[in-house]
Amino acid sequence: MFVFVYKSLKKQQTFLYIAKKDDFSGVPKPLMDTFGAPQFLMTIPLQKREKLALVDREKLQRELQQKGFYLQLPPPEENLLKSHLADQKNKMDN
């Protein structure tokens, strides 16, 4: 099985995986409107890949079979203020 990966030009670190190249018919229109014009990135043969960066392969395959696409969103941003305050509290407690 091959999966085709596209990146969003509107949303940084947002990727769309589909089972058929250039076939976005299974992707809801509101999602495509938000995603913007997809830019083809790569083709991945899933049988040969044991690991994928930031994507659970089983979840990817399940979503492709159930929905026809998989949307990879960027990881949540680290709250630097929260981390700093936690560090300060730890220093004061020790």
PDB file of N, CA and C in Angstrom:
ATOM      1  N   MET A   1       0.839  -1.182   0.000  1.00  0.00           N
ATOM      2  CA  MET A   1       0.000   0.000   0.000  1.00  0.00           C
ATOM      3  C   MET A   1       0.885   1.247   0.000  1.00  0.00           C
ATOM      4  N   PHE A   2       0.526   2.183  -0.840  1.00  0.00           N
ATOM      5  CA  PHE A   2       1.225   3.461  -0.890  1.00  0.00           C
ATOM      6  C   PHE A   2       0.333   4.536  -0.286  1.00  0.00           C
ATOM      7  N   VAL A   3       0.972   5.524   0.288  1.00  0.00           N
ATOM      8  CA  VAL A   3       0.254   6.684   0.792  1.00  0.00           C
ATOM      9  C   VAL A   3       0.949   7.909   0.199  1.00  0.00           C
ATOM     10  N   PHE A   4       0.130   8.908  -0.138  1.00  0.00           N
ATOM     11  CA  PHE A   4       0.631  10.115  -0.782  1.00  0.00           C
ATOM     12  C   PHE A   4       0.478  11.272   0.185  1.00  0.00           C
ATOM     13  N   VAL A   5       1.563  11.980   0.403  1.00  0.00           N
ATOM     14  CA  VAL A   5       1.612  13.012   1.437  1.00  0.00           C
ATOM     15  C   VAL A   5       1.668  14.396   0.785  1.00  0.00           C
ATOM     16  N   TYR A   6       0.818  15.282   1.298  1.00  0.00           N
ATOM     17  CA  TYR A   6       0.755  16.663   0.816  1.00  0.00           C
ATOM     18  C   TYR A   6       0.917  17.586   2.010  1.00  0.00           C
ATOM     19  N   LYS A   7       1.557  18.721   1.767  1.00  0.00           N
ATOM     20  CA  LYS A   7       1.680  19.691   2.848  1.00  0.00           C
ATOM     21  C   LYS A   7       0.782  20.882   2.550  1.00  0.00           C
ATOM     22  N   SER A   8       0.356  21.515   3.624  1.00  0.00           N
ATOM     23  CA  SER A   8      -0.479  22.706   3.516  1.00  0.00           C
ATOM     24  C   SER A   8       0.412  23.923   3.348  1.00  0.00           C
ATOM     25  N   LEU A   9       0.033  24.792   2.429  1.00  0.00           N
ATOM     26  CA  LEU A   9       0.755  26.051   2.269  1.00  0.00           C
ATOM     27  C   LEU A   9       0.178  27.120   3.194  1.00  0.00           C
ATOM     28  N   LYS A  10      -0.998  26.841   3.768  1.00  0.00           N
ATOM     29  CA  LYS A  10      -1.643  27.790   4.677  1.00  0.00           C
ATOM     30  C   LYS A  10      -1.289  27.537   6.135  1.00  0.00           C
ATOM     31  N   LYS A  11      -1.138  26.280   6.507  1.00  0.00           N
ATOM     32  CA  LYS A  11      -0.919  25.887   7.901  1.00  0.00           C
ATOM     33  C   LYS A  11       0.427  25.185   8.029  1.00  0.00           C
ATOM     34  N   GLN A  12       1.336  25.790   8.776  1.00  0.00           N
ATOM     35  CA  GLN A  12       2.656  25.192   8.957  1.00  0.00           C
ATOM     36  C   GLN A  12       2.560  23.842   9.644  1.00  0.00           C
ATOM     37  N   GLN A  13       3.434  22.932   9.235  1.00  0.00           N
ATOM     38  CA  GLN A  13       3.556  21.590   9.825  1.00  0.00           C
ATOM     39  C   GLN A  13       2.240  20.821   9.797  1.00  0.00           C
ATOM     40  N   THR A  14       1.424  21.043   8.773  1.00  0.00           N
ATOM     41  CA  THR A  14       0.165  20.330   8.611  1.00  0.00           C
ATOM     42  C   THR A  14       0.244  19.533   7.317  1.00  0.00           C
ATOM     43  N   PHE A  15      -0.043  18.227   7.423  1.00  0.00           N
ATOM     44  CA  PHE A  15       0.108  17.321   6.292  1.00  0.00           C
ATOM     45  C   PHE A  15      -1.148  16.498   6.101  1.00  0.00           C
ATOM     46  N   LEU A  16      -1.444  16.184   4.844  1.00  0.00           N
ATOM     47  CA  LEU A  16      -2.604  15.383   4.493  1.00  0.00           C
ATOM     48  C   LEU A  16      -2.107  14.134   3.779  1.00  0.00           C
ATOM     49  N   TYR A  17      -2.527  12.974   4.269  1.00  0.00           N
ATOM     50  CA  TYR A  17      -2.156  11.685   3.688  1.00  0.00           C
ATOM     51  C   TYR A  17      -3.398  11.127   2.996  1.00  0.00           C
ATOM     52  N   ILE A  18      -3.243  10.697   1.747  1.00  0.00           N
ATOM     53  CA  ILE A  18      -4.362  10.093   1.015  1.00  0.00           C
ATOM     54  C   ILE A  18      -3.877   8.819   0.327  1.00  0.00           C
ATOM     55  N   ALA A  19      -4.836   7.946  -0.013  1.00  0.00           N
ATOM     56  CA  ALA A  19      -4.496   6.643  -0.577  1.00  0.00           C
ATOM     57  C   ALA A  19      -4.290   6.685  -2.089  1.00  0.00           C
ATOM     58  N   LYS A  20      -4.870   7.674  -2.767  1.00  0.00           N
ATOM     59  CA  LYS A  20      -4.728   7.790  -4.223  1.00  0.00           C
ATOM     60  C   LYS A  20      -4.183   9.169  -4.557  1.00  0.00           C
ATOM     61  N   LYS A  21      -3.123   9.185  -5.314  1.00  0.00           N
ATOM     62  CA  LYS A  21      -2.469  10.461  -5.638  1.00  0.00           C
ATOM     63  C   LYS A  21      -3.444  11.428  -6.314  1.00  0.00           C
ATOM     64  N   ASP A  22      -3.456  12.638  -5.790  1.00  0.00           N
ATOM     65  CA  ASP A  22      -4.268  13.748  -6.317  1.00  0.00           C
ATOM     66  C   ASP A  22      -5.777  13.500  -6.252  1.00  0.00           C
ATOM     67  N   ASP A  23      -6.218  12.517  -5.473  1.00  0.00           N
ATOM     68  CA  ASP A  23      -7.654  12.247  -5.323  1.00  0.00           C
ATOM     69  C   ASP A  23      -8.109  12.736  -3.950  1.00  0.00           C
ATOM     70  N   PHE A  24      -8.642  13.941  -3.925  1.00  0.00           N
ATOM     71  CA  PHE A  24      -9.096  14.554  -2.680  1.00  0.00           C
ATOM     72  C   PHE A  24     -10.606  14.438  -2.513  1.00  0.00           C
ATOM     73  N   SER A  25     -11.232  13.563  -3.285  1.00  0.00           N
ATOM     74  CA  SER A  25     -12.690  13.435  -3.259  1.00  0.00           C
ATOM     75  C   SER A  25     -13.219  12.973  -1.901  1.00  0.00           C
ATOM     76  N   GLY A  26     -12.412  12.257  -1.120  1.00  0.00           N
ATOM     77  CA  GLY A  26     -12.840  11.785   0.190  1.00  0.00           C
ATOM     78  C   GLY A  26     -12.583  12.767   1.323  1.00  0.00           C
ATOM     79  N   VAL A  27     -11.949  13.879   1.002  1.00  0.00           N
ATOM     80  CA  VAL A  27     -11.619  14.876   2.024  1.00  0.00           C
ATOM     81  C   VAL A  27     -12.741  15.918   2.059  1.00  0.00           C
ATOM     82  N   PRO A  28     -13.322  16.155   3.241  1.00  0.00           N
ATOM     83  CA  PRO A  28     -14.416  17.127   3.332  1.00  0.00           C
ATOM     84  C   PRO A  28     -13.995  18.514   2.819  1.00  0.00           C
ATOM     85  N   LYS A  29     -14.917  19.181   2.125  1.00  0.00           N
ATOM     86  CA  LYS A  29     -14.637  20.497   1.548  1.00  0.00           C
ATOM     87  C   LYS A  29     -14.186  21.519   2.594  1.00  0.00           C
ATOM     88  N   PRO A  30     -14.838  21.594   3.783  1.00  0.00           N
ATOM     89  CA  PRO A  30     -14.354  22.564   4.776  1.00  0.00           C
ATOM     90  C   PRO A  30     -12.895  22.322   5.178  1.00  0.00           C
ATOM     91  N   LEU A  31     -12.494  21.058   5.249  1.00  0.00           N
ATOM     92  CA  LEU A  31     -11.104  20.745   5.572  1.00  0.00           C
ATOM     93  C   LEU A  31     -10.182  21.219   4.455  1.00  0.00           C
ATOM     94  N   MET A  32     -10.557  20.957   3.216  1.00  0.00           N
ATOM     95  CA  MET A  32      -9.737  21.389   2.088  1.00  0.00           C
ATOM     96  C   MET A  32      -9.650  22.915   2.024  1.00  0.00           C
ATOM     97  N   ASP A  33     -10.744  23.600   2.363  1.00  0.00           N
ATOM     98  CA  ASP A  33     -10.728  25.069   2.378  1.00  0.00           C
ATOM     99  C   ASP A  33      -9.734  25.588   3.413  1.00  0.00           C
ATOM    100  N   THR A  34      -9.708  24.954   4.573  1.00  0.00           N
ATOM    101  CA  THR A  34      -8.787  25.355   5.639  1.00  0.00           C
ATOM    102  C   THR A  34      -7.355  24.957   5.291  1.00  0.00           C
ATOM    103  N   PHE A  35      -7.199  23.780   4.723  1.00  0.00           N
ATOM    104  CA  PHE A  35      -5.879  23.254   4.374  1.00  0.00           C
ATOM    105  C   PHE A  35      -5.242  24.082   3.260  1.00  0.00           C
ATOM    106  N   GLY A  36      -6.058  24.529   2.326  1.00  0.00           N
ATOM    107  CA  GLY A  36      -5.541  25.294   1.188  1.00  0.00           C
ATOM    108  C   GLY A  36      -5.106  24.376   0.063  1.00  0.00           C
ATOM    109  N   ALA A  37      -4.479  24.950  -0.925  1.00  0.00           N
ATOM    110  CA  ALA A  37      -3.997  24.170  -2.069  1.00  0.00           C
ATOM    111  C   ALA A  37      -2.916  23.205  -1.596  1.00  0.00           C
ATOM    112  N   PRO A  38      -3.157  21.896  -1.743  1.00  0.00           N
ATOM    113  CA  PRO A  38      -2.162  20.926  -1.276  1.00  0.00           C
ATOM    114  C   PRO A  38      -0.945  20.888  -2.191  1.00  0.00           C
ATOM    115  N   GLN A  39       0.224  20.817  -1.586  1.00  0.00           N
ATOM    116  CA  GLN A  39       1.461  20.692  -2.346  1.00  0.00           C
ATOM    117  C   GLN A  39       2.005  19.282  -2.129  1.00  0.00           C
ATOM    118  N   PHE A  40       2.148  18.527  -3.226  1.00  0.00           N
ATOM    119  CA  PHE A  40       2.638  17.158  -3.124  1.00  0.00           C
ATOM    120  C   PHE A  40       4.032  17.152  -2.516  1.00  0.00           C
ATOM    121  N   LEU A  41       4.226  16.238  -1.554  1.00  0.00           N
ATOM    122  CA  LEU A  41       5.492  16.156  -0.851  1.00  0.00           C
ATOM    123  C   LEU A  41       6.229  14.854  -1.156  1.00  0.00           C
ATOM    124  N   MET A  42       5.530  13.706  -0.983  1.00  0.00           N
ATOM    125  CA  MET A  42       6.203  12.425  -1.191  1.00  0.00           C
ATOM    126  C   MET A  42       5.211  11.272  -1.256  1.00  0.00           C
ATOM    127  N   THR A  43       5.712  10.142  -1.749  1.00  0.00           N
ATOM    128  CA  THR A  43       4.988   8.874  -1.752  1.00  0.00           C
ATOM    129  C   THR A  43       5.702   7.963  -0.767  1.00  0.00           C
ATOM    130  N   ILE A  44       4.920   7.304   0.097  1.00  0.00           N
ATOM    131  CA  ILE A  44       5.506   6.408   1.100  1.00  0.00           C
ATOM    132  C   ILE A  44       4.930   5.008   0.906  1.00  0.00           C
ATOM    133  N   PRO A  45       5.793   4.001   0.669  1.00  0.00           N
ATOM    134  CA  PRO A  45       5.311   2.613   0.644  1.00  0.00           C
ATOM    135  C   PRO A  45       5.176   2.117   2.092  1.00  0.00           C
ATOM    136  N   LEU A  46       3.965   1.939   2.555  1.00  0.00           N
ATOM    137  CA  LEU A  46       3.751   1.592   3.966  1.00  0.00           C
ATOM    138  C   LEU A  46       4.262   0.199   4.329  1.00  0.00           C
ATOM    139  N   GLN A  47       4.274  -0.729   3.399  1.00  0.00           N
ATOM    140  CA  GLN A  47       4.739  -2.079   3.722  1.00  0.00           C
ATOM    141  C   GLN A  47       6.211  -2.090   4.123  1.00  0.00           C
ATOM    142  N   LYS A  48       6.995  -1.213   3.546  1.00  0.00           N
ATOM    143  CA  LYS A  48       8.428  -1.217   3.786  1.00  0.00           C
ATOM    144  C   LYS A  48       8.847  -0.323   4.938  1.00  0.00           C
ATOM    145  N   ARG A  49       7.935   0.473   5.451  1.00  0.00           N
ATOM    146  CA  ARG A  49       8.272   1.420   6.507  1.00  0.00           C
ATOM    147  C   ARG A  49       7.824   0.874   7.853  1.00  0.00           C
ATOM    148  N   GLU A  50       8.767   0.688   8.755  1.00  0.00           N
ATOM    149  CA  GLU A  50       8.412   0.251  10.097  1.00  0.00           C
ATOM    150  C   GLU A  50       7.965   1.423  10.947  1.00  0.00           C
ATOM    151  N   LYS A  51       8.607   2.572  10.765  1.00  0.00           N
ATOM    152  CA  LYS A  51       8.281   3.756  11.552  1.00  0.00           C
ATOM    153  C   LYS A  51       8.080   4.942  10.631  1.00  0.00           C
ATOM    154  N   LEU A  52       7.188   5.810  11.050  1.00  0.00           N
ATOM    155  CA  LEU A  52       6.971   7.070  10.360  1.00  0.00           C
ATOM    156  C   LEU A  52       7.187   8.185  11.367  1.00  0.00           C
ATOM    157  N   ALA A  53       7.746   9.281  10.924  1.00  0.00           N
ATOM    158  CA  ALA A  53       7.988  10.404  11.828  1.00  0.00           C
ATOM    159  C   ALA A  53       6.668  11.018  12.284  1.00  0.00           C
ATOM    160  N   LEU A  54       6.455  11.063  13.580  1.00  0.00           N
ATOM    161  CA  LEU A  54       5.304  11.723  14.203  1.00  0.00           C
ATOM    162  C   LEU A  54       3.945  11.142  13.831  1.00  0.00           C
ATOM    163  N   VAL A  55       3.922   9.972  13.191  1.00  0.00           N
ATOM    164  CA  VAL A  55       2.651   9.356  12.806  1.00  0.00           C
ATOM    165  C   VAL A  55       2.667   7.890  13.222  1.00  0.00           C
ATOM    166  N   ASP A  56       1.598   7.459  13.863  1.00  0.00           N
ATOM    167  CA  ASP A  56       1.423   6.048  14.201  1.00  0.00           C
ATOM    168  C   ASP A  56       0.948   5.332  12.930  1.00  0.00           C
ATOM    169  N   ARG A  57       1.741   4.390  12.442  1.00  0.00           N
ATOM    170  CA  ARG A  57       1.433   3.719  11.177  1.00  0.00           C
ATOM    171  C   ARG A  57       0.077   3.020  11.200  1.00  0.00           C
ATOM    172  N   GLU A  58      -0.240   2.354  12.296  1.00  0.00           N
ATOM    173  CA  GLU A  58      -1.523   1.653  12.387  1.00  0.00           C
ATOM    174  C   GLU A  58      -2.694   2.635  12.357  1.00  0.00           C
ATOM    175  N   LYS A  59      -2.549   3.752  13.066  1.00  0.00           N
ATOM    176  CA  LYS A  59      -3.602   4.770  13.056  1.00  0.00           C
ATOM    177  C   LYS A  59      -3.751   5.359  11.653  1.00  0.00           C
ATOM    178  N   LEU A  60      -2.636   5.603  10.987  1.00  0.00           N
ATOM    179  CA  LEU A  60      -2.659   6.123   9.630  1.00  0.00           C
ATOM    180  C   LEU A  60      -3.422   5.181   8.707  1.00  0.00           C
ATOM    181  N   GLN A  61      -3.093   3.898   8.751  1.00  0.00           N
ATOM    182  CA  GLN A  61      -3.763   2.919   7.897  1.00  0.00           C
ATOM    183  C   GLN A  61      -5.249   2.819   8.219  1.00  0.00           C
ATOM    184  N   ARG A  62      -5.588   2.843   9.496  1.00  0.00           N
ATOM    185  CA  ARG A  62      -6.989   2.771   9.918  1.00  0.00           C
ATOM    186  C   ARG A  62      -7.776   3.979   9.404  1.00  0.00           C
ATOM    187  N   GLU A  63      -7.211   5.168   9.563  1.00  0.00           N
ATOM    188  CA  GLU A  63      -7.877   6.398   9.108  1.00  0.00           C
ATOM    189  C   GLU A  63      -8.046   6.393   7.589  1.00  0.00           C
ATOM    190  N   LEU A  64      -7.025   5.921   6.870  1.00  0.00           N
ATOM    191  CA  LEU A  64      -7.126   5.855   5.414  1.00  0.00           C
ATOM    192  C   LEU A  64      -8.245   4.922   4.980  1.00  0.00           C
ATOM    193  N   GLN A  65      -8.380   3.782   5.667  1.00  0.00           N
ATOM    194  CA  GLN A  65      -9.425   2.827   5.322  1.00  0.00           C
ATOM    195  C   GLN A  65     -10.816   3.340   5.701  1.00  0.00           C
ATOM    196  N   GLN A  66     -10.922   3.983   6.860  1.00  0.00           N
ATOM    197  CA  GLN A  66     -12.228   4.442   7.340  1.00  0.00           C
ATOM    198  C   GLN A  66     -12.673   5.751   6.707  1.00  0.00           C
ATOM    199  N   LYS A  67     -11.764   6.706   6.594  1.00  0.00           N
ATOM    200  CA  LYS A  67     -12.123   8.045   6.123  1.00  0.00           C
ATOM    201  C   LYS A  67     -11.644   8.350   4.707  1.00  0.00           C
ATOM    202  N   GLY A  68     -10.570   7.674   4.303  1.00  0.00           N
ATOM    203  CA  GLY A  68      -9.981   7.961   3.002  1.00  0.00           C
ATOM    204  C   GLY A  68      -8.862   8.988   3.062  1.00  0.00           C
ATOM    205  N   PHE A  69      -8.578   9.493   4.260  1.00  0.00           N
ATOM    206  CA  PHE A  69      -7.493  10.464   4.436  1.00  0.00           C
ATOM    207  C   PHE A  69      -7.042  10.448   5.894  1.00  0.00           C
ATOM    208  N   TYR A  70      -5.875  11.041   6.132  1.00  0.00           N
ATOM    209  CA  TYR A  70      -5.372  11.235   7.483  1.00  0.00           C
ATOM    210  C   TYR A  70      -4.768  12.629   7.545  1.00  0.00           C
ATOM    211  N   LEU A  71      -5.145  13.396   8.532  1.00  0.00           N
ATOM    212  CA  LEU A  71      -4.639  14.748   8.709  1.00  0.00           C
ATOM    213  C   LEU A  71      -3.645  14.762   9.859  1.00  0.00           C
ATOM    214  N   GLN A  72      -2.419  15.179   9.568  1.00  0.00           N
ATOM    215  CA  GLN A  72      -1.386  15.299  10.598  1.00  0.00           C
ATOM    216  C   GLN A  72      -1.247  16.768  10.959  1.00  0.00           C
ATOM    217  N   LEU A  73      -1.568  17.085  12.195  1.00  0.00           N
ATOM    218  CA  LEU A  73      -1.467  18.452  12.692  1.00  0.00           C
ATOM    219  C   LEU A  73      -0.131  18.649  13.386  1.00  0.00           C
ATOM    220  N   PRO A  74       0.311  19.890  13.503  1.00  0.00           N
ATOM    221  CA  PRO A  74       1.587  20.124  14.189  1.00  0.00           C
ATOM    222  C   PRO A  74       1.490  19.762  15.661  1.00  0.00           C
ATOM    223  N   PRO A  75       2.614  19.377  16.253  1.00  0.00           N
ATOM    224  CA  PRO A  75       2.594  19.089  17.695  1.00  0.00           C
ATOM    225  C   PRO A  75       2.242  20.369  18.451  1.00  0.00           C
ATOM    226  N   PRO A  76       1.626  20.234  19.611  1.00  0.00           N
ATOM    227  CA  PRO A  76       1.277  21.439  20.375  1.00  0.00           C
ATOM    228  C   PRO A  76       2.540  22.210  20.768  1.00  0.00           C
ATOM    229  N   GLU A  77       2.402  23.520  20.737  1.00  0.00           N
ATOM    230  CA  GLU A  77       3.537  24.358  21.107  1.00  0.00           C
ATOM    231  C   GLU A  77       3.763  24.273  22.611  1.00  0.00           C
ATOM    232  N   GLU A  78       5.026  24.279  22.981  1.00  0.00           N
ATOM    233  CA  GLU A  78       5.375  24.252  24.392  1.00  0.00           C
ATOM    234  C   GLU A  78       5.072  25.616  25.008  1.00  0.00           C
ATOM    235  N   ASN A  79       4.443  25.601  26.158  1.00  0.00           N
ATOM    236  CA  ASN A  79       4.155  26.839  26.870  1.00  0.00           C
ATOM    237  C   ASN A  79       5.394  27.181  27.694  1.00  0.00           C
ATOM    238  N   LEU A  80       6.202  28.085  27.162  1.00  0.00           N
ATOM    239  CA  LEU A  80       7.480  28.409  27.806  1.00  0.00           C
ATOM    240  C   LEU A  80       7.295  29.076  29.166  1.00  0.00           C
ATOM    241  N   LEU A  81       6.272  29.895  29.304  1.00  0.00           N
ATOM    242  CA  LEU A  81       6.019  30.539  30.591  1.00  0.00           C
ATOM    243  C   LEU A  81       5.668  29.491  31.646  1.00  0.00           C
ATOM    244  N   LYS A  82       4.826  28.563  31.286  1.00  0.00           N
ATOM    245  CA  LYS A  82       4.435  27.504  32.215  1.00  0.00           C
ATOM    246  C   LYS A  82       5.658  26.665  32.622  1.00  0.00           C
ATOM    247  N   SER A  83       6.510  26.340  31.658  1.00  0.00           N
ATOM    248  CA  SER A  83       7.722  25.573  31.945  1.00  0.00           C
ATOM    249  C   SER A  83       8.655  26.355  32.866  1.00  0.00           C
ATOM    250  N   HIS A  84       8.805  27.634  32.592  1.00  0.00           N
ATOM    251  CA  HIS A  84       9.672  28.483  33.411  1.00  0.00           C
ATOM    252  C   HIS A  84       9.155  28.561  34.849  1.00  0.00           C
ATOM    253  N   LEU A  85       7.857  28.771  35.003  1.00  0.00           N
ATOM    254  CA  LEU A  85       7.280  28.866  36.349  1.00  0.00           C
ATOM    255  C   LEU A  85       7.429  27.550  37.109  1.00  0.00           C
ATOM    256  N   ALA A  86       7.252  26.432  36.409  1.00  0.00           N
ATOM    257  CA  ALA A  86       7.422  25.124  37.043  1.00  0.00           C
ATOM    258  C   ALA A  86       8.874  24.935  37.494  1.00  0.00           C
ATOM    259  N   ASP A  87       9.821  25.355  36.637  1.00  0.00           N
ATOM    260  CA  ASP A  87      11.233  25.263  37.005  1.00  0.00           C
ATOM    261  C   ASP A  87      11.548  26.119  38.236  1.00  0.00           C
ATOM    262  N   GLN A  88      10.994  27.321  38.271  1.00  0.00           N
ATOM    263  CA  GLN A  88      11.227  28.232  39.396  1.00  0.00           C
ATOM    264  C   GLN A  88      10.652  27.633  40.681  1.00  0.00           C
ATOM    265  N   LYS A  89       9.477  27.046  40.572  1.00  0.00           N
ATOM    266  CA  LYS A  89       8.844  26.435  41.748  1.00  0.00           C
ATOM    267  C   LYS A  89       9.683  25.272  42.252  1.00  0.00           C
ATOM    268  N   ASN A  90      10.203  24.458  41.338  1.00  0.00           N
ATOM    269  CA  ASN A  90      11.047  23.325  41.717  1.00  0.00           C
ATOM    270  C   ASN A  90      12.322  23.806  42.415  1.00  0.00           C
ATOM    271  N   LYS A  91      12.904  24.873  41.929  1.00  0.00           N
ATOM    272  CA  LYS A  91      14.113  25.422  42.555  1.00  0.00           C
ATOM    273  C   LYS A  91      13.838  25.912  43.952  1.00  0.00           C
ATOM    274  N   MET A  92      12.671  26.533  44.145  1.00  0.00           N
ATOM    275  CA  MET A  92      12.327  27.075  45.465  1.00  0.00           C
ATOM    276  C   MET A  92      12.001  25.956  46.446  1.00  0.00           C
ATOM    277  N   ASP A  93      11.416  24.846  45.944  1.00  0.00           N
ATOM    278  CA  ASP A  93      11.054  23.725  46.800  1.00  0.00           C
ATOM    279  C   ASP A  93      12.283  22.929  47.250  1.00  0.00           C
ATOM    280  N   ASN A  94      13.342  22.994  46.466  1.00  0.00           N
ATOM    281  CA  ASN A  94      14.554  22.210  46.799  1.00  0.00           C
ATOM    282  C   ASN A  94      15.492  22.977  47.619  1.00  0.00           C
TER     283      ASN A  94
END
